[in-house]
XYZ file of C-alpha atoms in Angstrom:
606
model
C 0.000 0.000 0.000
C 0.933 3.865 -0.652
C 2.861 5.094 2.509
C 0.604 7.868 4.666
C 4.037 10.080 4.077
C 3.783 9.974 1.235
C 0.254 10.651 0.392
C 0.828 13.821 2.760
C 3.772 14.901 0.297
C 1.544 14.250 -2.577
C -1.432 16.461 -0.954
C 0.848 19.492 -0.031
C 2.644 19.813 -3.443
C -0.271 18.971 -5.963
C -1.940 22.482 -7.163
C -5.595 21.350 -7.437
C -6.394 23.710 -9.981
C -3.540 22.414 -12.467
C -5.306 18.683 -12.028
C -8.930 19.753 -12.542
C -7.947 21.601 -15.305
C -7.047 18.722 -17.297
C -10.467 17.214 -17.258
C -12.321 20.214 -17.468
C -11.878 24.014 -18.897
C -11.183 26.380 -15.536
C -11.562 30.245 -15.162
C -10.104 32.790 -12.774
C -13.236 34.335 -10.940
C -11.567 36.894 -8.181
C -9.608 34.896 -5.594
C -10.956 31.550 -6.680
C -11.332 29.793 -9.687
C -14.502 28.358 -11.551
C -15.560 25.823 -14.076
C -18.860 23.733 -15.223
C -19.600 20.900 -12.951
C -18.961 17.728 -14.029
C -21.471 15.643 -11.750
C -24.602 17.346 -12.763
C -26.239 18.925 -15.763
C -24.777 22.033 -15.461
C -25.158 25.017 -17.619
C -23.453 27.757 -15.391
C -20.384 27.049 -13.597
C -21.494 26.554 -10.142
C -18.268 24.651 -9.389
C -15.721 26.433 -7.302
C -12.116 25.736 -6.945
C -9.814 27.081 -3.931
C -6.458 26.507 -4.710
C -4.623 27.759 -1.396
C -7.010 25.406 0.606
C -7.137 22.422 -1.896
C -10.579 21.674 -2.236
C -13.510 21.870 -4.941
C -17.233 22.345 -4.054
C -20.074 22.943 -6.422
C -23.233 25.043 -4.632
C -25.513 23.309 -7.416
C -25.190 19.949 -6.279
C -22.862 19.518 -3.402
C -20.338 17.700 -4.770
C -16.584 18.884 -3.112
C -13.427 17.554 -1.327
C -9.893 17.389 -2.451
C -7.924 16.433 -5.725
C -8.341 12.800 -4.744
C -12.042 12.988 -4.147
C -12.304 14.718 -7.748
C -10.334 11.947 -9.438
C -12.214 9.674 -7.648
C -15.516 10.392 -8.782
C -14.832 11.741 -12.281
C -12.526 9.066 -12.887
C -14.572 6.138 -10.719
C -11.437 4.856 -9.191
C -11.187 3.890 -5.110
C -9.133 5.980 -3.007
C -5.121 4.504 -3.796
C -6.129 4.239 -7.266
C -6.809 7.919 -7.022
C -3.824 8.755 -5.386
C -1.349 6.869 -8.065
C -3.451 9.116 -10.455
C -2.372 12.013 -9.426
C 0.998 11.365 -8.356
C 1.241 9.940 -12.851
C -0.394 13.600 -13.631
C 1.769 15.658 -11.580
C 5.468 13.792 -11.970
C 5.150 12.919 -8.317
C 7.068 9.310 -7.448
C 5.279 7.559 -4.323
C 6.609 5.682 -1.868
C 5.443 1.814 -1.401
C 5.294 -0.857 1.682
C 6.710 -3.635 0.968
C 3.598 -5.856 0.957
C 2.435 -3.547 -1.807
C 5.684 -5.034 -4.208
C 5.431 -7.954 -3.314
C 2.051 -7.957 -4.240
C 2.989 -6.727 -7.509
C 5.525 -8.671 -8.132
C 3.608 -11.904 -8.016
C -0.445 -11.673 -8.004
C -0.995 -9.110 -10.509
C 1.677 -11.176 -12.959
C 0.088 -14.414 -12.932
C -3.623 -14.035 -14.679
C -1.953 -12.030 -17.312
C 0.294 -14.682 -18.442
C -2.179 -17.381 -18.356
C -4.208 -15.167 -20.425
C -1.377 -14.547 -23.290
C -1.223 -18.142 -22.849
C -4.928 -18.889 -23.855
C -5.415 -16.503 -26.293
C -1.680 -18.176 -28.292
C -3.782 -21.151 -28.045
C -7.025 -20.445 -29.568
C -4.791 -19.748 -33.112
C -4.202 -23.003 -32.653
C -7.376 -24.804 -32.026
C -9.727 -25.068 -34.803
C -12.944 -26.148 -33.415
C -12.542 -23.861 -30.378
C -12.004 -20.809 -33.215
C -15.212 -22.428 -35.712
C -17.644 -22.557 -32.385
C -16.609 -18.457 -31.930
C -17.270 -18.248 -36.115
C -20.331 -20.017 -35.838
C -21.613 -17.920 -32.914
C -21.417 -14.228 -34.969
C -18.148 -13.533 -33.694
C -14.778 -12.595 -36.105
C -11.280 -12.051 -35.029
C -11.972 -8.102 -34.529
C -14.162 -9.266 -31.654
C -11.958 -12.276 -30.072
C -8.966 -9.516 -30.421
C -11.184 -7.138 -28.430
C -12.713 -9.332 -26.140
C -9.367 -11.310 -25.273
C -11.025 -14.733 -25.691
C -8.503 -18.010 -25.533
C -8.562 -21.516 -25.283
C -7.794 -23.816 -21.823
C -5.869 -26.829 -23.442
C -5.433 -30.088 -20.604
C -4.305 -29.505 -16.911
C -0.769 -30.270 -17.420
C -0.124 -28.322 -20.073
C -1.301 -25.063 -17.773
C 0.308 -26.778 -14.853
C 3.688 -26.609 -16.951
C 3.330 -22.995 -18.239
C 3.332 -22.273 -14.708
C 6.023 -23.992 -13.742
C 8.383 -22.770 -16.737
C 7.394 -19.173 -15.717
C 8.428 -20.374 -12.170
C 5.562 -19.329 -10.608
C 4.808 -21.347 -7.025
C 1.412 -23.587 -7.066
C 0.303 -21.693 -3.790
C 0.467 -18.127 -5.241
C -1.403 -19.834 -8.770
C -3.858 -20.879 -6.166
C -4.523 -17.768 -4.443
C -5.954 -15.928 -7.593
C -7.840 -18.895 -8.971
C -5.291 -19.728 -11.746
C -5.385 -23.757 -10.293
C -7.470 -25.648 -7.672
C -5.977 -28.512 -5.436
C -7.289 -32.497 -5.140
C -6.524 -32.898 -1.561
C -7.527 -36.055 -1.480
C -4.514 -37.050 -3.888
C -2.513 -34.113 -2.729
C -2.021 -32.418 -6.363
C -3.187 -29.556 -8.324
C -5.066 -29.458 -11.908
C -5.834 -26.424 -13.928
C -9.101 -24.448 -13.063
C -10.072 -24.393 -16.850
C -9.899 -27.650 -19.214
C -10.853 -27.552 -22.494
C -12.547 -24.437 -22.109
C -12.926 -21.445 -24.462
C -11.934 -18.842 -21.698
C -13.416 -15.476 -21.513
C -11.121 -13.085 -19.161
C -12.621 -10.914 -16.663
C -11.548 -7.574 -15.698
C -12.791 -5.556 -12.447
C -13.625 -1.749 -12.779
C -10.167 -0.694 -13.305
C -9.649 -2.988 -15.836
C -7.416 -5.276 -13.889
C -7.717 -8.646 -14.813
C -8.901 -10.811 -11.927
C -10.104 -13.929 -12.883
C -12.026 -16.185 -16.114
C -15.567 -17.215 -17.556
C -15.008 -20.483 -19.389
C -17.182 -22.630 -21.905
C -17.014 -26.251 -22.783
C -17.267 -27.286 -26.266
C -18.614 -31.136 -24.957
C -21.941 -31.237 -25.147
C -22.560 -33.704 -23.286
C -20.731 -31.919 -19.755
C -22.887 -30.748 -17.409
C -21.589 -27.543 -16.762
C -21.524 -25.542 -20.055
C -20.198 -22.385 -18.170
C -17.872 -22.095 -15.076
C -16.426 -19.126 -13.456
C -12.420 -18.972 -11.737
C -12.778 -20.118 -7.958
C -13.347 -17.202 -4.984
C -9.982 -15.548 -5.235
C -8.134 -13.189 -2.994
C -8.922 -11.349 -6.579
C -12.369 -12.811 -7.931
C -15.596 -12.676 -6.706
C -18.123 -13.035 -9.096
C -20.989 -10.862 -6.839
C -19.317 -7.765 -7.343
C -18.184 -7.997 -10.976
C -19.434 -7.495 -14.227
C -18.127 -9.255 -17.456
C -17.148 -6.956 -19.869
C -17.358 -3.524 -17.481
C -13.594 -2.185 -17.738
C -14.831 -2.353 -21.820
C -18.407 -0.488 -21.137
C -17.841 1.882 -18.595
C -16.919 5.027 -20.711
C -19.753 4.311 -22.685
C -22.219 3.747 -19.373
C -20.403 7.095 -17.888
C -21.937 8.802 -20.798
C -25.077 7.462 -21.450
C -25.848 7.391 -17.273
C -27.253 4.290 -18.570
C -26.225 0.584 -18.188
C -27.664 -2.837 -20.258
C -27.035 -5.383 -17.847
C -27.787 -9.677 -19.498
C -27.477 -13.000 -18.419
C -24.011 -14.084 -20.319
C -20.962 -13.478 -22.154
C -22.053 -14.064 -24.991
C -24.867 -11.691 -25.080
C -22.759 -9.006 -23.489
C -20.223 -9.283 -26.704
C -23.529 -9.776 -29.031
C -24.473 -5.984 -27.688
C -20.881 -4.473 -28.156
C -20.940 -5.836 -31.694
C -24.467 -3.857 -32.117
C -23.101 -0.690 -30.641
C -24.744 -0.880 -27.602
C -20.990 -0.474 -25.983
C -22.940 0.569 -22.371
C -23.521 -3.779 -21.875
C -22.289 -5.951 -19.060
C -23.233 -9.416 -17.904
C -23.318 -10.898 -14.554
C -21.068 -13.926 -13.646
C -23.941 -16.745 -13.593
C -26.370 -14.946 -10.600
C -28.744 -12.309 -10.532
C -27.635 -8.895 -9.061
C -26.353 -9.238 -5.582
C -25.828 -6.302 -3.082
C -22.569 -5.950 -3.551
C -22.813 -4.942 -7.296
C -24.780 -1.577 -6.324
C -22.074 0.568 -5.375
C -20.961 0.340 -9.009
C -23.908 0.798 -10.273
C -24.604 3.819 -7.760
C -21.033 5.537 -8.500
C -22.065 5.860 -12.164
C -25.377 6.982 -11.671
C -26.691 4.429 -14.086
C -30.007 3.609 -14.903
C -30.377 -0.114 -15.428
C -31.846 -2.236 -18.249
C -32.575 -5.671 -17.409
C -32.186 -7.735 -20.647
C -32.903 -11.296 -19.527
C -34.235 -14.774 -20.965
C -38.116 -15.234 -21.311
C -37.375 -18.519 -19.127
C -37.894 -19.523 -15.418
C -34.385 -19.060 -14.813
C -35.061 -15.732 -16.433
C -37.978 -14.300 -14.866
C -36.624 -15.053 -11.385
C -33.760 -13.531 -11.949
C -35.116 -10.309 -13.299
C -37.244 -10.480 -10.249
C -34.574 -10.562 -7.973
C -32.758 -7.886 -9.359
C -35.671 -5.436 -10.018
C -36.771 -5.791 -6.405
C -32.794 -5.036 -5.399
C -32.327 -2.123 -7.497
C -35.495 -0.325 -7.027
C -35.874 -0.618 -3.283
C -32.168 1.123 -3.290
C -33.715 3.866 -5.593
C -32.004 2.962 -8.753
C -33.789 3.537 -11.785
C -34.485 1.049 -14.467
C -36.368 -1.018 -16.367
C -36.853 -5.262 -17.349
C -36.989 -6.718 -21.037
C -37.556 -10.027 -21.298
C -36.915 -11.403 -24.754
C -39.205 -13.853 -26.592
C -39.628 -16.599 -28.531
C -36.540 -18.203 -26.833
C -33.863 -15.926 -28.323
C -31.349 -14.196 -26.223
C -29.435 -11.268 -27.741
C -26.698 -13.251 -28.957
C -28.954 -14.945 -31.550
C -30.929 -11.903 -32.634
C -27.066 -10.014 -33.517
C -26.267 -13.787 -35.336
C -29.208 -13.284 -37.187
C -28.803 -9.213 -37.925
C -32.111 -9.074 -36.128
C -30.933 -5.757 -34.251
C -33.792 -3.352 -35.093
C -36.183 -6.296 -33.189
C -33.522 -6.365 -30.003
C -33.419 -2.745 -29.822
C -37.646 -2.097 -30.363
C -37.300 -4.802 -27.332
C -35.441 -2.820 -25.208
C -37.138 0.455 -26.130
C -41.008 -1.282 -24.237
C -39.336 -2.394 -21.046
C -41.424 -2.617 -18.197
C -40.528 -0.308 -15.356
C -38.904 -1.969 -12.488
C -41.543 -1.559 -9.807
C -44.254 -2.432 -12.150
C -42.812 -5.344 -13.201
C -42.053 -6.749 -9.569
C -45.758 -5.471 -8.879
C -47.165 -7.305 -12.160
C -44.996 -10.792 -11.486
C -46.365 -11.111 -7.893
C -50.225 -10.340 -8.942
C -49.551 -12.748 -12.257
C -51.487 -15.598 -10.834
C -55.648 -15.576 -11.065
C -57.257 -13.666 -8.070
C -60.596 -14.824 -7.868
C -62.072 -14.098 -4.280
C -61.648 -11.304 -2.012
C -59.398 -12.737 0.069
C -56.928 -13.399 -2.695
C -56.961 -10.280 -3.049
C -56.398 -9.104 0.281
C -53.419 -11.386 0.866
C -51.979 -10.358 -2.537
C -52.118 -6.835 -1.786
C -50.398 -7.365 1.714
C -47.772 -9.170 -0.634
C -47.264 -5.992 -2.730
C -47.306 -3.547 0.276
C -44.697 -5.866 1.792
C -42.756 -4.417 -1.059
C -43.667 -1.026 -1.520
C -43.674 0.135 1.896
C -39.473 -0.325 1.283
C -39.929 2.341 -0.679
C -39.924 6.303 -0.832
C -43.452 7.172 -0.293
C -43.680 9.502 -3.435
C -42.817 6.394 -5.231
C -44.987 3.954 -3.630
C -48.160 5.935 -4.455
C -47.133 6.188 -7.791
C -48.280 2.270 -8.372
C -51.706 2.308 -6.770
C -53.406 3.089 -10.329
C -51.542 0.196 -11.653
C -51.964 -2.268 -8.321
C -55.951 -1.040 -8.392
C -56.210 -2.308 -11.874
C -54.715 -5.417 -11.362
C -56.926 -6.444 -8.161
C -59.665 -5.186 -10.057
C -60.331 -2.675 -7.106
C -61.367 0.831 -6.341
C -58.452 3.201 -5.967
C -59.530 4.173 -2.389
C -59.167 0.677 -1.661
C -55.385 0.944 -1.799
C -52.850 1.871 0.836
C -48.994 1.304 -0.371
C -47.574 3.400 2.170
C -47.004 2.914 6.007
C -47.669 6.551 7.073
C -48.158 9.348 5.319
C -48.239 11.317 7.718
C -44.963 10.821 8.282
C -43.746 11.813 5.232
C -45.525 15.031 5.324
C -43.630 16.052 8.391
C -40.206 14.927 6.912
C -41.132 17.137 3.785
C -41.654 20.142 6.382
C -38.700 19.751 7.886
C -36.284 19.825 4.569
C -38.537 23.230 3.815
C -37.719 24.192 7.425
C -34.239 23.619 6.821
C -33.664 25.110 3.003
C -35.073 28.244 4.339
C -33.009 28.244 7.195
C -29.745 27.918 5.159
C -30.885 30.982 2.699
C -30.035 33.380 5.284
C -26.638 34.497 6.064
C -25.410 35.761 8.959
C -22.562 37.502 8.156
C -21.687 38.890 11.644
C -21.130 34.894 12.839
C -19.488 34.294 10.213
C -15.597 35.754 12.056
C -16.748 33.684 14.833
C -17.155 30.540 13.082
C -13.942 31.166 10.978
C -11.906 31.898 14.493
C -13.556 28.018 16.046
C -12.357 26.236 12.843
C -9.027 27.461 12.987
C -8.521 27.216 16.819
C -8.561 23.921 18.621
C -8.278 25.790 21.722
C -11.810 28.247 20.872
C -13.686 25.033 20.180
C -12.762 23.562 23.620
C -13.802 26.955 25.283
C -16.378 27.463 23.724
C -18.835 25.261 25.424
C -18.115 26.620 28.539
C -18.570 30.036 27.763
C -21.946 29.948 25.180
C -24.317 27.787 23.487
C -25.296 26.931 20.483
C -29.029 27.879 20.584
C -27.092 31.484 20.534
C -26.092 31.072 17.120
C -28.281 31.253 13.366
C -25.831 28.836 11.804
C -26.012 26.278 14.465
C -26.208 23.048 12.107
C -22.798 24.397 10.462
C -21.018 25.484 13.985
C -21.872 22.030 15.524
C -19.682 20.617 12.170
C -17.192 22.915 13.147
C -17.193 22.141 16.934
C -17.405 18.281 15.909
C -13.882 19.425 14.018
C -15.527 18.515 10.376
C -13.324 19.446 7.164
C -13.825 19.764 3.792
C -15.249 16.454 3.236
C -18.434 17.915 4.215
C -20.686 20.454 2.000
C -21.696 22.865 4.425
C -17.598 23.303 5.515
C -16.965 23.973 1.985
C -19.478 26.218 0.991
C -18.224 28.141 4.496
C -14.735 28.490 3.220
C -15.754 29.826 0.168
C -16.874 33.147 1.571
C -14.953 36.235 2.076
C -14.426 36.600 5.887
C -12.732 38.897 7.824
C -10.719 37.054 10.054
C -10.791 37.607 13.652
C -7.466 39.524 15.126
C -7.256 37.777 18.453
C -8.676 36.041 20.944
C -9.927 39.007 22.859
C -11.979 40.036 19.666
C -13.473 35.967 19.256
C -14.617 36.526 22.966
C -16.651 39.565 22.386
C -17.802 38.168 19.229
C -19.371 35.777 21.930
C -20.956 39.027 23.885
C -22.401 40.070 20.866
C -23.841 37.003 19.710
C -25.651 36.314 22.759
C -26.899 39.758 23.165
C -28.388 39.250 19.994
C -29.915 36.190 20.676
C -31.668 37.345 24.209
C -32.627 40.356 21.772
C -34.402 38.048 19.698
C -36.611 35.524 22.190
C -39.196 36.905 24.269
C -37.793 36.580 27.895
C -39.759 35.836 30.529
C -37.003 34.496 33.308
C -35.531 37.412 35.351
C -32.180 35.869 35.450
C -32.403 35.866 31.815
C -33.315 39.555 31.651
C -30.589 40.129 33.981
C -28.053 38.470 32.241
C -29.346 40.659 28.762
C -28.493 43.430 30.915
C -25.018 42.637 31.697
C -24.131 41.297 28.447
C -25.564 44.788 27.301
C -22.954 46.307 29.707
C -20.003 44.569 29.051
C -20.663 45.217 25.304
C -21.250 48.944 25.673
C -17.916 49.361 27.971
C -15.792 47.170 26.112
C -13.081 49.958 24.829
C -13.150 50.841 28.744
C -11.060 47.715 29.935
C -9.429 47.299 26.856
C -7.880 50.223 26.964
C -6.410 49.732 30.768
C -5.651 45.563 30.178
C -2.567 44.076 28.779
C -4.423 41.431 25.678
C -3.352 38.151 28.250
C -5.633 40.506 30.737
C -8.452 41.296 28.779
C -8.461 37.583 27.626
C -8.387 36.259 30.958
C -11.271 39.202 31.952
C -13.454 38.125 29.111
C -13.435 34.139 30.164
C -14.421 35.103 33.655
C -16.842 36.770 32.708
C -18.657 34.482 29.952
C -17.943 31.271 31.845
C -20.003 33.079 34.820
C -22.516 34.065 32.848
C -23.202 30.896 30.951
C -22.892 28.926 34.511
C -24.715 31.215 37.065
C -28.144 30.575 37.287
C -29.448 32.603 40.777
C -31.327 35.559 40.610
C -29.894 37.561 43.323
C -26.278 36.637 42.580
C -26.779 38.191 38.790
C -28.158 41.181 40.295
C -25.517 41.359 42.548
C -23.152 41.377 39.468
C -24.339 43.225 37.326
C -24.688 46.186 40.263
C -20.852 45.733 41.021
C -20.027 46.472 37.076
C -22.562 49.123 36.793
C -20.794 51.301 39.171
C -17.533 50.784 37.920
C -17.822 51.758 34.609
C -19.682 54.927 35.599
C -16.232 56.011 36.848
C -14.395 58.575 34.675
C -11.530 56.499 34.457
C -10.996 53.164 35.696
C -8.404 51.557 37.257
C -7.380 48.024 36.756
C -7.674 47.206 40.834
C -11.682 47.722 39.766
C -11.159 44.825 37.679
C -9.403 42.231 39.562
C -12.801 40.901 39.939
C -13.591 37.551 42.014
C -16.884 36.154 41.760
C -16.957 34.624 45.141
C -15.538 37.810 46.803
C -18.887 39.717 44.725
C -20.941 37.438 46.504
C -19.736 37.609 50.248
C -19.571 41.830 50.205
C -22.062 43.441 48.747
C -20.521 46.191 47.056
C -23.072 48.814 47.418
């Protein structure tokens, strides 16, 4: 793995503005810079880049963080993938563990050798080559989709040992498997056509193979579980389809390899298959990062339908757009591209059924005929569609109405919606809150981010009820940077920075003046504390001007922590009598400050 060192290196040299820049056109706007937003449909830029901070944030859709978070999600790489990105555009070298070379030095060599290896013996194997031929496919394609030929175990078992790589490592990426029984290892592909499978970043981790024997029982197999491979988080053919699914936001996703190639060779270049199961779990956060919506393409067969069921119910409960076609008359894509039946595959995919209404139609397929067939169908469909957003839910009761054969009133596919109303008046509540901007806060806030020390004070000398901005100063007290929205949006405004700590601590007078300004107050020791804080505001240039700074700051504490703290009437009043009749003096004299709260309280000074 990268060294933390030298990611930190990395960070503090890289100029964000000169790596954005590559991907998209940037513009000097005052101190900042600006460009069009790449993660929406932007027509303005609303994307703002601060170079001396290092961080991007657009105020359209909230997208922000640093260089790596930009190549991250323009580029849909993980984090270290990100990093060696970078570190390639900007001439950087980074420094390695040693677990990361070894890695590299063995693992990532293996499946590439056995591949060069199958794909030098498909040349050489004619029925292998007139299968491909006979299935639609010319050399163009096998070039492009890398497909080989597995000859017998021993003759893999041999490549591997002339390239004097150990069984065990072979092992751990799927390359072999082991008869413990008889204590040896055979290949994991035998007379297979083989059909290599890349991850996301195109880094080959395992194979699909096919028998040409028609009489074995498993026509397709997959590599082993791997330390590299798992099959239900990959998609055959993705590192190939991903520019094209980046750009369409839209991804074709069928049953096998086959039909996967079948759709590249039609121009559909946005098509992936999945590796012998329906969609798991694990292959939405791929689907998520591209912001794809989904077409379903799957055999009209049992094996079909369930597995479009599956999936639709998957995807659409995790709000992901999409939509099933399930092709007739027995012919999967492959054989509709053999048979330059494209114009049929494509009117196909053009009347797919919506995801919900298609898991809604499959589980109300079977003939309701009394009312309590009904009934317990339509708990079977609310089962479903109270896992969804409410908005959504309602959206099927026409169609779930029709089906039953039912009146509309009937129908209830939502747990509360009440509910929802109340969340929809909060997020108004909470927009209109965040349209206005209180400036005067604003030094305040900036002073708490930058001070460790002013965030650990702070809590003993206000509250945050004080403050407008309180959802943004609790991210700042909980010591939040710019991976969050709010931060960045903060950072991006012209603030006067606070001098000293002196002038962040009657910020705090201020603030909470304002504040007991605001609220109607009905508690005397409130209305007594107004009328000290009104004091101490009104006299500040008093003290100030007889205190050394280290004074004044230690002055100001005392005061706010007692205050916040101090709860009894007669002790405020007490207070605030003391500092009303010293600052009525002409001149004051720093004695009249060496105030002791205790002392205040034992001699009444009037």
């Amino acid at each position: 793995m990268i060294t933390k060192e030298s990611i930190e290196n990395l960070s503090q040299r890289v100029d964000i503005v000169d790596i954005i820049s590559q991907y998209i056109e940037v513009r000097k706007q005052g101190s900042s810079y600006v460009c069009i937003c790449p993660f929406h449909n932007d027509k303005n830029p609303s994307m703002h880049i601060n170079s001396q901070k290092g961080f991007y944030h657009c105020f359209a859709c909230k997208a922000g963080g640093d260089v790596f978070k930009f190549i991250m999600d323009y580029e849909k790489l993980d984090f270290s993938d990100a990093v060696e990105k970078v570190a390639r555009l900007c001439n950087f070298t980074l420094s390695y563990t040693q677990e990361k070379k070894e890695k590299n030095s063995n693992l990532k060599y293996i499946l590439p050798r056995l591949n060069a290896f199958y794909k030098q013996n498909l040349s050489q194997h004619r029925t292998a080559l007139e299968y491909l031929y006979q299935r639609g496919l010319n050399d163009e394609d096998i070039k492009k989709f890398e497909l080989g030929f597995a000859p017998q175990s021993h003759q893999t078992l041999r490549l591997l040992q002339n390239e004097k790589i150990p069984f065990d490592e072979a092992l751990k990426v799927g390359a072999i498997k082991e008869d413990k029984e008889n204590n040896e290892f055979y290949a994991s592909f035998i007379n297979r056509i083989t059909f290599p499978i890349y991850d996301h970043k195109a880094f080959l981790v395992g194979f699909g193979g096919r028998t040409l024997d028609a009489n074995h029982m498993a026509k397709y197999v997959n590599s082993p579980q791997s330390a590299l491979f798992d099959k239900g988080r990959i998609f055959y053919a993705f590192h190939l389809a991903k520019e094209s699914i980046s750009k369409k936001k839209e991804m074709i996703v069928c049953e096998g390899y086959m039909d996967a190639i079948a759709f590249h060779k039609a121009g559909s270049n946005n098509a992936v298959a999945v590796l012998g199961t329906a969609l798991g779990e694990n292959h939405l956060p791929l689907i998520k990062r591209y912001e794809a919506k989904v077409i379903l393409c799957f055999d009209n067969d049992e094996a079909g339908l369930n597995a479009a069921m599956r999936s639709a119910f998957l995807l659409s409960i995790h709000k992901i757009d999409g939509k099933v076609v399930l092709l007739e008359g027995g012919k999967d894509p492959a054989e509709l591209v053999l048979n330059h039946q494209e114009k049929i595959l494509f009117e196909r995919l053009e009347r797919g059924i919506e995801l919900g209404e298609f898991y809604i139609r499959m589980l109300l397929k079977e003939p309701l005929n009394s009312a309590l067939q009904k009934q317990k169908a339509l708990e079977n469909v609310q089962k479903y569609t109270h896992l969804l957003e409410p908005l959504i839910a309602n959206s099927y009761v026409g169609l779930v109405s029709r089906l039953l054969g039912v009146n509309e009133n009937l129908i209830k596919l939502t747990k509360n919606t009440s509910s929802q109303k109340n969340s929809f008046d909060s997020h108004s509540n909470l927009t209109a809150s965040r349209t206005k901007i209180h400036i005067a806060e604003f030094g305040l806030l900036d002073f708490l981010k930058k001070s460790l020390k002013a965030r650990e004070l702070f809590m003993q000398i206000s509250d945050t009820a004080c403050f407008e901005h309180r959802e943004l100063l609790s991210k700042i007290l909980q010591g939040l940077g710019n991976e969050d929205s709010d931060i960045r949006e903060f950072e991006l405004y012209d603030i006067k920075s606070l001098k000293n700590q002196n002038e962040f601590l009657l910020g705090i007078i201020k603030v909470n003046l304002a504040f007991l300004n605001r609220v109607k107050i009905q508690n005397p020791s409130l209305a007594l504390k107004k009328q000290l804080f009104t004091l101490f505001d009104k006299n500040s240039f008093k003290f100030l001007k007889i205190l050394k700074t280290e004074e004044s700051t230690e002055f100001l504490k005392q005061i706010l922590i007692t205050l916040k703290q101090e709860k009894d009437e007669e002790k405020l009043e007490l207070i605030f009598k003391y500092f009303y009749k010293i600052f009525q003096k002409s001149s004051l004299d720093k004695a009249d400050l060496k105030w002791d709260k205790n002392e205040t309280e034992q001699e009444n000074p009037f």
